[in-house]
PDB file of C-alpha atoms in Angstrom:
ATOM      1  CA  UNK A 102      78.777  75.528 133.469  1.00 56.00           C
ATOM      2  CA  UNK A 103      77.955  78.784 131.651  1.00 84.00           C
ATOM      3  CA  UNK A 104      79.700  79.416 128.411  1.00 95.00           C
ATOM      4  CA  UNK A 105      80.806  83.224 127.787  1.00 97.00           C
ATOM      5  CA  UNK A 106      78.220  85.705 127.745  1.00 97.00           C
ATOM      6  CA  UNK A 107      78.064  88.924 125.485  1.00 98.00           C
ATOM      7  CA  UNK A 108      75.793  91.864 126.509  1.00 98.00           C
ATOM      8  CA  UNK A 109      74.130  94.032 125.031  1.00 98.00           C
ATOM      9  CA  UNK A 110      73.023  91.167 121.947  1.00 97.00           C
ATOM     10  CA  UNK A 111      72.270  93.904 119.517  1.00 98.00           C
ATOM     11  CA  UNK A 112      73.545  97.834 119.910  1.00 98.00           C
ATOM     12  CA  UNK A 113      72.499 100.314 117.539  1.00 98.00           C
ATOM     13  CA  UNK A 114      73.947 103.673 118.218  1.00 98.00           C
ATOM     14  CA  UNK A 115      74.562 107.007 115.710  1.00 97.00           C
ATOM     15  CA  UNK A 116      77.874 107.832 114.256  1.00 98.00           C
ATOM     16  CA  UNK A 117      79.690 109.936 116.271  1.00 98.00           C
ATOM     17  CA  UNK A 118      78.310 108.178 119.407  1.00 98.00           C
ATOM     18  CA  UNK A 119      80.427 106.117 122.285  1.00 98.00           C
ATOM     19  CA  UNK A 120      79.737 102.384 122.839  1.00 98.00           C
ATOM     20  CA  UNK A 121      80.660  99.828 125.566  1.00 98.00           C
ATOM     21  CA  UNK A 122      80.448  96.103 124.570  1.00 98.00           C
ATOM     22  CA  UNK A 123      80.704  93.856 127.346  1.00 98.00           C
ATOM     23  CA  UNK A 124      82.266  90.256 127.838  1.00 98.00           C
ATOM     24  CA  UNK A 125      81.749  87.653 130.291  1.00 98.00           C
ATOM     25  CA  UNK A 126      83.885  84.978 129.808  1.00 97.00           C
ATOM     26  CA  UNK A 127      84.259  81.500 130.861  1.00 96.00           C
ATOM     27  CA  UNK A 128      85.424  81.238 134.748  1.00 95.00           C
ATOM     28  CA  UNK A 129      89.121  80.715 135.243  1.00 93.00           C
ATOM     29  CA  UNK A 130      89.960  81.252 131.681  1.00 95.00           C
ATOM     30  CA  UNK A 131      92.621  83.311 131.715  1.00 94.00           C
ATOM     31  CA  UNK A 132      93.166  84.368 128.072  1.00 94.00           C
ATOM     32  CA  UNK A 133      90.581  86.622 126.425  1.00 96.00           C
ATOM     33  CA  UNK A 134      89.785  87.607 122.707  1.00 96.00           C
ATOM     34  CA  UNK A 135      87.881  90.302 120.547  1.00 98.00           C
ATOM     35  CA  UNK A 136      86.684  89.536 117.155  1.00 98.00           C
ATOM     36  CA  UNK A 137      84.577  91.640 114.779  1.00 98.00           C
ATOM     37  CA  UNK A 138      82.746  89.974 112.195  1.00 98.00           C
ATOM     38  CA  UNK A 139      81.188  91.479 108.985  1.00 96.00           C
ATOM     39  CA  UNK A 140      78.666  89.901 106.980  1.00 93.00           C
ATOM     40  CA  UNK A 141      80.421  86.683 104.777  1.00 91.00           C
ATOM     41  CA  UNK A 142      83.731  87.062 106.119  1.00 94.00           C
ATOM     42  CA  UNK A 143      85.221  85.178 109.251  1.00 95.00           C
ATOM     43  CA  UNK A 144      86.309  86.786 112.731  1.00 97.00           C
ATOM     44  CA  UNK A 145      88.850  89.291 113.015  1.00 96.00           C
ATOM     45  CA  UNK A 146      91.044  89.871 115.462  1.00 94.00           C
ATOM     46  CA  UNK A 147      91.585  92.296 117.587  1.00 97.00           C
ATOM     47  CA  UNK A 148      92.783  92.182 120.710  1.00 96.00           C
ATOM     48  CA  UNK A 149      94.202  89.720 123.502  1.00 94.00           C
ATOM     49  CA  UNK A 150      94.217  89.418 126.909  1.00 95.00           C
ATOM     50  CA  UNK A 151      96.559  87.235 129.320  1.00 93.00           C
ATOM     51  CA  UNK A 152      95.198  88.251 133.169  1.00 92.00           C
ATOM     52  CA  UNK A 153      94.681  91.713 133.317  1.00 93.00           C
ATOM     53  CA  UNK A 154      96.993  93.088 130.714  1.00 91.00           C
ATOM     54  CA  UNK A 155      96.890  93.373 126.800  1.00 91.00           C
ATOM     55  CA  UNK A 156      99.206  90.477 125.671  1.00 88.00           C
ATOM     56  CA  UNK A 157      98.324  91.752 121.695  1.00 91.00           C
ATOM     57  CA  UNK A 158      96.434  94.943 120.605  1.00 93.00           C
ATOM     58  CA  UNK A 159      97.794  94.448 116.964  1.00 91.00           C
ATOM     59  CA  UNK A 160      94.495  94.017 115.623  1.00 93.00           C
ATOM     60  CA  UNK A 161      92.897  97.258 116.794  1.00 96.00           C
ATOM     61  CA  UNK A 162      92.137  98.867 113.293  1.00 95.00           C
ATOM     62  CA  UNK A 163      92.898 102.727 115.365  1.00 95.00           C
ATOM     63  CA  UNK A 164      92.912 104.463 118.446  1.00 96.00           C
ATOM     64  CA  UNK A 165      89.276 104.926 118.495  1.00 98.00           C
ATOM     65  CA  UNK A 166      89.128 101.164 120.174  1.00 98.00           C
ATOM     66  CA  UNK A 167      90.020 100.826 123.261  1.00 97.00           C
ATOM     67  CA  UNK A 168      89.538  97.375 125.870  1.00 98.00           C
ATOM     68  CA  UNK A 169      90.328  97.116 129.177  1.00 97.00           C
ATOM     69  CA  UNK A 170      89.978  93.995 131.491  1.00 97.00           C
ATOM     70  CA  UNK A 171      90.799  95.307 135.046  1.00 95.00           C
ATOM     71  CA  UNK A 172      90.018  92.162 137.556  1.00 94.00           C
ATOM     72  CA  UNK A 173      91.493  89.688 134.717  1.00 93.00           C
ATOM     73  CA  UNK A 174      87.690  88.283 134.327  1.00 95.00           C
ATOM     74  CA  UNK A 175      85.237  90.406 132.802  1.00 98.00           C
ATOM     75  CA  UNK A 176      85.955  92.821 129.527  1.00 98.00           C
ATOM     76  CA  UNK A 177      84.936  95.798 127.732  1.00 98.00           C
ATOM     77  CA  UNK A 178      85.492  96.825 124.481  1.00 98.00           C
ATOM     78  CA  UNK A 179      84.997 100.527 123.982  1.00 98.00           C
ATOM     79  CA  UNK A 180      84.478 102.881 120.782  1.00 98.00           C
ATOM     80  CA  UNK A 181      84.988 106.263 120.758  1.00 98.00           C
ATOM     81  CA  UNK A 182      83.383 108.289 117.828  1.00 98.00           C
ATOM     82  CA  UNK A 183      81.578 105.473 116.199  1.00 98.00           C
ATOM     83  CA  UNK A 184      81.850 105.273 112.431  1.00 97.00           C
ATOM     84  CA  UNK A 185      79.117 103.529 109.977  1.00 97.00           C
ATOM     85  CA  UNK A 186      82.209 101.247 108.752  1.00 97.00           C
ATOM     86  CA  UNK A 187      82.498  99.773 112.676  1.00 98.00           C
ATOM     87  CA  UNK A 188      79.028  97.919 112.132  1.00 98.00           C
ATOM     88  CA  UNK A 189      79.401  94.266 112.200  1.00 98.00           C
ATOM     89  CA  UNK A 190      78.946  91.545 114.627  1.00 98.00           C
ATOM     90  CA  UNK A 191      81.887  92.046 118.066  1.00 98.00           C
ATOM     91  CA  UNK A 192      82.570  88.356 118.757  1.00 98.00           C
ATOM     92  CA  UNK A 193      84.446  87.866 122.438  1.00 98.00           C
ATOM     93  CA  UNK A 194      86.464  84.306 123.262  1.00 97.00           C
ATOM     94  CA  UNK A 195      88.021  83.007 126.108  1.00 96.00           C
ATOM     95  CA  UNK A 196      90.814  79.913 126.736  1.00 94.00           C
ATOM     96  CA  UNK A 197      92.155  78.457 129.956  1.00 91.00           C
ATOM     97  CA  UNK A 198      95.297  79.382 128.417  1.00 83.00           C
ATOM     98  CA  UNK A 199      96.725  80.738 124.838  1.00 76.00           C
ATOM     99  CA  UNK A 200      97.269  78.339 122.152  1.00 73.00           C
ATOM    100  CA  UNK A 201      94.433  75.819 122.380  1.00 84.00           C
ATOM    101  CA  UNK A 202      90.136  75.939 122.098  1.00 92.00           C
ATOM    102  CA  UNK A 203      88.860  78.788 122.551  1.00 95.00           C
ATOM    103  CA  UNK A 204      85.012  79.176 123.109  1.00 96.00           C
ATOM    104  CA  UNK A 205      82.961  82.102 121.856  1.00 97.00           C
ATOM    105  CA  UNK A 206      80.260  84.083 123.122  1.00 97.00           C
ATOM    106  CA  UNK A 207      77.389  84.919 120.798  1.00 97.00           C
ATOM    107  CA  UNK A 208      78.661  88.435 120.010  1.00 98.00           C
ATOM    108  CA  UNK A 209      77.234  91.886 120.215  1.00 98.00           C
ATOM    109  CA  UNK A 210      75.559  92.955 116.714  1.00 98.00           C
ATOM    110  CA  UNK A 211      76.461  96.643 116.473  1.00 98.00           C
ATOM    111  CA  UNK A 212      75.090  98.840 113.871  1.00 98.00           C
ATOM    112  CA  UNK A 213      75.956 102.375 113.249  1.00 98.00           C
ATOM    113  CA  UNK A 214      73.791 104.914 111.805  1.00 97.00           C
TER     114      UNK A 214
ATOM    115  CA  UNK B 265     101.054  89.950 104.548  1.00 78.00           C
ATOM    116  CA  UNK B 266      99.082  86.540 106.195  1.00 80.00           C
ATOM    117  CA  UNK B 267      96.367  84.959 104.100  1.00 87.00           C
ATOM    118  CA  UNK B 268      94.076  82.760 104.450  1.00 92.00           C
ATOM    119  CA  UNK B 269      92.065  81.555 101.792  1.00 93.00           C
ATOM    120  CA  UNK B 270      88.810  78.677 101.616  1.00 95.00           C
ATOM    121  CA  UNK B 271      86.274  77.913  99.113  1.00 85.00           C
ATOM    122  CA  UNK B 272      84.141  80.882  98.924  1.00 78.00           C
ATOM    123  CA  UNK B 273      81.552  79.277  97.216  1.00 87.00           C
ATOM    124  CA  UNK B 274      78.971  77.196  98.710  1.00 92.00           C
ATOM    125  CA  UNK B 275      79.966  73.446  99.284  1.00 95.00           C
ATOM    126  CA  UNK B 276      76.107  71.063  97.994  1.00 96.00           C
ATOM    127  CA  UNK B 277      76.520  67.681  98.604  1.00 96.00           C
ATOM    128  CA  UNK B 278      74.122  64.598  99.419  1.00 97.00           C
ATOM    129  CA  UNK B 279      73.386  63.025 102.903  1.00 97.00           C
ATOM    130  CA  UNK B 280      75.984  60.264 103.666  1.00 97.00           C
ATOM    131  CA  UNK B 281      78.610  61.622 101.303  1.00 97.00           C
ATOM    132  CA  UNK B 282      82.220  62.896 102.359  1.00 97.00           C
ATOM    133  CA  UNK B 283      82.582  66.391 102.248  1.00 96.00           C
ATOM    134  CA  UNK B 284      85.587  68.285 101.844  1.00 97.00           C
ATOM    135  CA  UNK B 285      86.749  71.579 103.026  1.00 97.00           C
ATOM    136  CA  UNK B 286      90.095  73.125 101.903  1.00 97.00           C
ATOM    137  CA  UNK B 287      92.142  75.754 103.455  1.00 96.00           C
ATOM    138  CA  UNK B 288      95.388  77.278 102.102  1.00 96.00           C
ATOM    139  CA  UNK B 289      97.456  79.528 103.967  1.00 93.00           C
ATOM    140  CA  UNK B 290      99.802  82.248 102.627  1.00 90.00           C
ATOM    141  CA  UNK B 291     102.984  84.160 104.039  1.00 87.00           C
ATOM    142  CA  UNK B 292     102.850  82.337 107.155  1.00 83.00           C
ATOM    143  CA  UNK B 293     103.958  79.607 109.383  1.00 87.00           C
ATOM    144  CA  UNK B 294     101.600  78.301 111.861  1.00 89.00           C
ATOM    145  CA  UNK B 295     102.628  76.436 115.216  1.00 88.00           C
ATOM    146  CA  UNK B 296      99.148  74.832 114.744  1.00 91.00           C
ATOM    147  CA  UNK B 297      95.833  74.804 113.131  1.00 92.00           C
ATOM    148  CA  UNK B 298      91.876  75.258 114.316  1.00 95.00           C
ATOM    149  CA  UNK B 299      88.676  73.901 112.935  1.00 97.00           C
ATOM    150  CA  UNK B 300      85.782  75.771 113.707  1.00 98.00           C
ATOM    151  CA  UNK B 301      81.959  75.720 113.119  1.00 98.00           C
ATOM    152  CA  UNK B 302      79.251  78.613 112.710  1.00 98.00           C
ATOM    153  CA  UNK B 303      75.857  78.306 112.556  1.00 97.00           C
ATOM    154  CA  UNK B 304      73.784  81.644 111.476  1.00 95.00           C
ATOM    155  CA  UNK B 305      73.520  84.323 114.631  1.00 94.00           C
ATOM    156  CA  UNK B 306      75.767  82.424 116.997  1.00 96.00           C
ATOM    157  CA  UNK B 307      79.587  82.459 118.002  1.00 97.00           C
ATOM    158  CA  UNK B 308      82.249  79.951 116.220  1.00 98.00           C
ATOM    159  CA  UNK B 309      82.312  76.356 118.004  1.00 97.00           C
ATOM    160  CA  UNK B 310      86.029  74.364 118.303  1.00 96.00           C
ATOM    161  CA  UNK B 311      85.612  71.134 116.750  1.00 97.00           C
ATOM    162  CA  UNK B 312      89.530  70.083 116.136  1.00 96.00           C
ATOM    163  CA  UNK B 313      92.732  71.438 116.576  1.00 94.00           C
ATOM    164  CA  UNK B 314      96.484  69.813 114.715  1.00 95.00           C
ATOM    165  CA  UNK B 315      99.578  70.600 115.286  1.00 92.00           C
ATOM    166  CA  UNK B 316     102.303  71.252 112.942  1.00 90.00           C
ATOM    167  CA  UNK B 317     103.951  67.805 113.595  1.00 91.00           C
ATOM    168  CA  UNK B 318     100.762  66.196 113.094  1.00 94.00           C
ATOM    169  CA  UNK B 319      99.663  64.743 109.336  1.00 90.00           C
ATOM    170  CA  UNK B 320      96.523  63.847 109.892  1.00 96.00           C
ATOM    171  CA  UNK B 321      93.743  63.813 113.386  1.00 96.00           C
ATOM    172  CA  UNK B 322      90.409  62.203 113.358  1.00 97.00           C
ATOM    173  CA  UNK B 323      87.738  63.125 115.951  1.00 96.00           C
ATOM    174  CA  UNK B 324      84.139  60.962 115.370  1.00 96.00           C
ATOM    175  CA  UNK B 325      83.152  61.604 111.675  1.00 97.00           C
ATOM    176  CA  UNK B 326      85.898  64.410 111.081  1.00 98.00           C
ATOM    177  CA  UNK B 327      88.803  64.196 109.841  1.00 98.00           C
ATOM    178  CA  UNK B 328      91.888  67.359 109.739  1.00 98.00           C
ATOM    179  CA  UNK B 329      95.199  66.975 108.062  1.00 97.00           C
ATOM    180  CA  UNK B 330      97.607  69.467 107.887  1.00 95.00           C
ATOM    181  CA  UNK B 331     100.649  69.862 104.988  1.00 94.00           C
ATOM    182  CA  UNK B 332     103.075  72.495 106.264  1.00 91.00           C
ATOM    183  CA  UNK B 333     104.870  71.800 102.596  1.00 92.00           C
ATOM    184  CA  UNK B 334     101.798  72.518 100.602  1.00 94.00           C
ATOM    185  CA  UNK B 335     100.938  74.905 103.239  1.00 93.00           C
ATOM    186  CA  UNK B 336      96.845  73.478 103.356  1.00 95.00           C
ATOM    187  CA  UNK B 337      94.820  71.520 105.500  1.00 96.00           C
ATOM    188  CA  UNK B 338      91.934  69.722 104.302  1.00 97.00           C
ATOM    189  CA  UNK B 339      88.639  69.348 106.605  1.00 97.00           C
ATOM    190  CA  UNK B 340      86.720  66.171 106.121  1.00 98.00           C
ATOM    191  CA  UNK B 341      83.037  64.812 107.417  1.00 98.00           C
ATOM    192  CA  UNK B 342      82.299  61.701 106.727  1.00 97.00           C
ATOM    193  CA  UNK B 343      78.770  60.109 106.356  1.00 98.00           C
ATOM    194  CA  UNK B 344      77.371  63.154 105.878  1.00 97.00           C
ATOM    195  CA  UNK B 345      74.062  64.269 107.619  1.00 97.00           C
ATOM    196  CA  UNK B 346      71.472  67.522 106.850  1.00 97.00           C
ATOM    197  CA  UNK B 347      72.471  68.437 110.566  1.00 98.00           C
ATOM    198  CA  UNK B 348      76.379  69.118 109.461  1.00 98.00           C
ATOM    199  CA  UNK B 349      75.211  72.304 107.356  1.00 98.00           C
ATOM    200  CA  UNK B 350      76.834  75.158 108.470  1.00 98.00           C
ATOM    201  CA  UNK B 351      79.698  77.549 107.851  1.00 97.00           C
ATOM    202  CA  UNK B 352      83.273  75.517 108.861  1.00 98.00           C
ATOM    203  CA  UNK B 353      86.266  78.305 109.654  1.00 97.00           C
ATOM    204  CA  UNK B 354      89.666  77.194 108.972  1.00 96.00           C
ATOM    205  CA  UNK B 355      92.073  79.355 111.919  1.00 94.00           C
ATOM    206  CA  UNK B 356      95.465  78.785 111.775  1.00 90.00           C
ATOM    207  CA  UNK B 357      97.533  80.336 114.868  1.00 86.00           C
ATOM    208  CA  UNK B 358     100.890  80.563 116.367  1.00 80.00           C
ATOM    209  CA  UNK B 359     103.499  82.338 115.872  1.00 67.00           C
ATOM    210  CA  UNK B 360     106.696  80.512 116.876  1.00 51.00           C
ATOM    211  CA  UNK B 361     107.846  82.114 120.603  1.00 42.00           C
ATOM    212  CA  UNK B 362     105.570  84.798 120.887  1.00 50.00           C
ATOM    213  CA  UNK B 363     102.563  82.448 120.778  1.00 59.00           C
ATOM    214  CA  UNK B 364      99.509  84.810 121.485  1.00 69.00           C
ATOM    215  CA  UNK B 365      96.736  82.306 120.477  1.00 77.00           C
ATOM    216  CA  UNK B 366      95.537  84.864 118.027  1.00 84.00           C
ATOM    217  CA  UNK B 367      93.775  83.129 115.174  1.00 88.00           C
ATOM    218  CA  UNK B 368      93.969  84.527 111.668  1.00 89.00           C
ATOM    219  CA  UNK B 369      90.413  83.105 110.356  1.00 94.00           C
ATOM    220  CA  UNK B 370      89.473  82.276 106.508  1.00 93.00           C
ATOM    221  CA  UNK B 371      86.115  83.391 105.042  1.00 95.00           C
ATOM    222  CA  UNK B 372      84.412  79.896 105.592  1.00 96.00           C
ATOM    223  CA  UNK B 373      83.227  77.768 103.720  1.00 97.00           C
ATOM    224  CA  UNK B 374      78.993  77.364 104.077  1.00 97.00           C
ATOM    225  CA  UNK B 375      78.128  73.252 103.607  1.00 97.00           C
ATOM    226  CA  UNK B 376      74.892  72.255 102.882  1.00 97.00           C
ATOM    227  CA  UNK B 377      73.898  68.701 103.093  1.00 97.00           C
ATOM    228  CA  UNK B 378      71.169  67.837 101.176  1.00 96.00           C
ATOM    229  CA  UNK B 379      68.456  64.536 102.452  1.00 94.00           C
TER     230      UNK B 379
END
């Protein structure tokens, strides 16, 4: 079956701009992650999902990121005001439940001007 | 505050050697422990998982353990092969009731096996 999909692959965008990242992830899996990954350093997180609501948001660095997953399936990760220091690589992961595998999409490359 | 800490620097070692990844964890007390691998320009892939009641798990050529004492788990391949090179995440996770399945992820460590 299809693993989770990221779109767009690579998003470059001027500070001060608004960006949508979209995730795809695996069918029936009900848990849902966003990572950001800079260059050398492993994924960190940022937010959770469980169904439609945001189990965890503890990871969102302010309240210029926003995500939303309103069916429970498909996700968006939204930033307001982008800033050169939000350029790195967005990684989304989903689970059939918290607490075990979870499988990662190929992540969105966003750079910042 | 939790840390996570691996060998920053480059692991070199020969086909059909064992190499060894370490991971130490700081200020923290994971239900459990993840094993992941990343390969330039794509996503992290699970290879193992082990739980906090588990010593040691063994899945084809790898091999995990886990010390909640020491507070490390050491990451194993054995028989080595050019194919293994890659960056290997260490992702420890839990967080006793309130188990999110947020991982906290190390730096990596990049392996390169040479033929």
């Amino acid at each position: 079956g299809a693993g989770v999909s990221q779109t767009p692959s690579n998003k470059v965008t001027e500070k001060g701009k608004y960006v949508e990242l979209r995730c795809d992830p695996i069918s029936g899996h009900t848990a849902l992650y966003w990572y950001r990954q800079s260059l050398g350093q492993g994924p960190e997180f940022l937010i959770y999902f469980q169904g439609t609501g945001a189990a965890d948001d503890s990871g969102l660095p302010n309240d210029r990121f926003f995500a939303v997953r309103p069916e429970g399936s498909v996700s968006t990760l939204k930033i307001q005001r982008t800033e050169r220091g939000d350029s790195a690589v967005y990684l989304c992961a989903s689970s059939l439940s918290s607490g075990i595998e979870q499988f990662f999409g190929p992540g969105t490359r966003l750079t910042v001007l | 505050s939790q840390k996570i800490e691996q060998n920053s620097e480059a692991l070199n070692i020969q086909e059909g050697k064992t190499a060894t990844l370490t991971c130490n964890y700081t200020n923290y007390s994971p239900a459990y422990l993840q094993w992941y691998r990343q390969d330039p320009g794509r996503g992290p892939v699970f290879l193992l998982l082990i739980r906090e009641n588990e010593k040691e798990k063994r899945k084809e050529r790898l091999k995990v353990t886990f010390d909640t004492t020491l507070k490390q788990s050491l990451f194993h391949i054995t028989a080595s092969q050019p194919a293994d090179s890659a960056t290997y995440l260490c992702a420890p996770g839990g967080h006793g009731s309130s188990n999110t399945g947020k991982l906290i992820f190390g730096q990596g460590t990049t392996l390169q096996v040479k033929p």
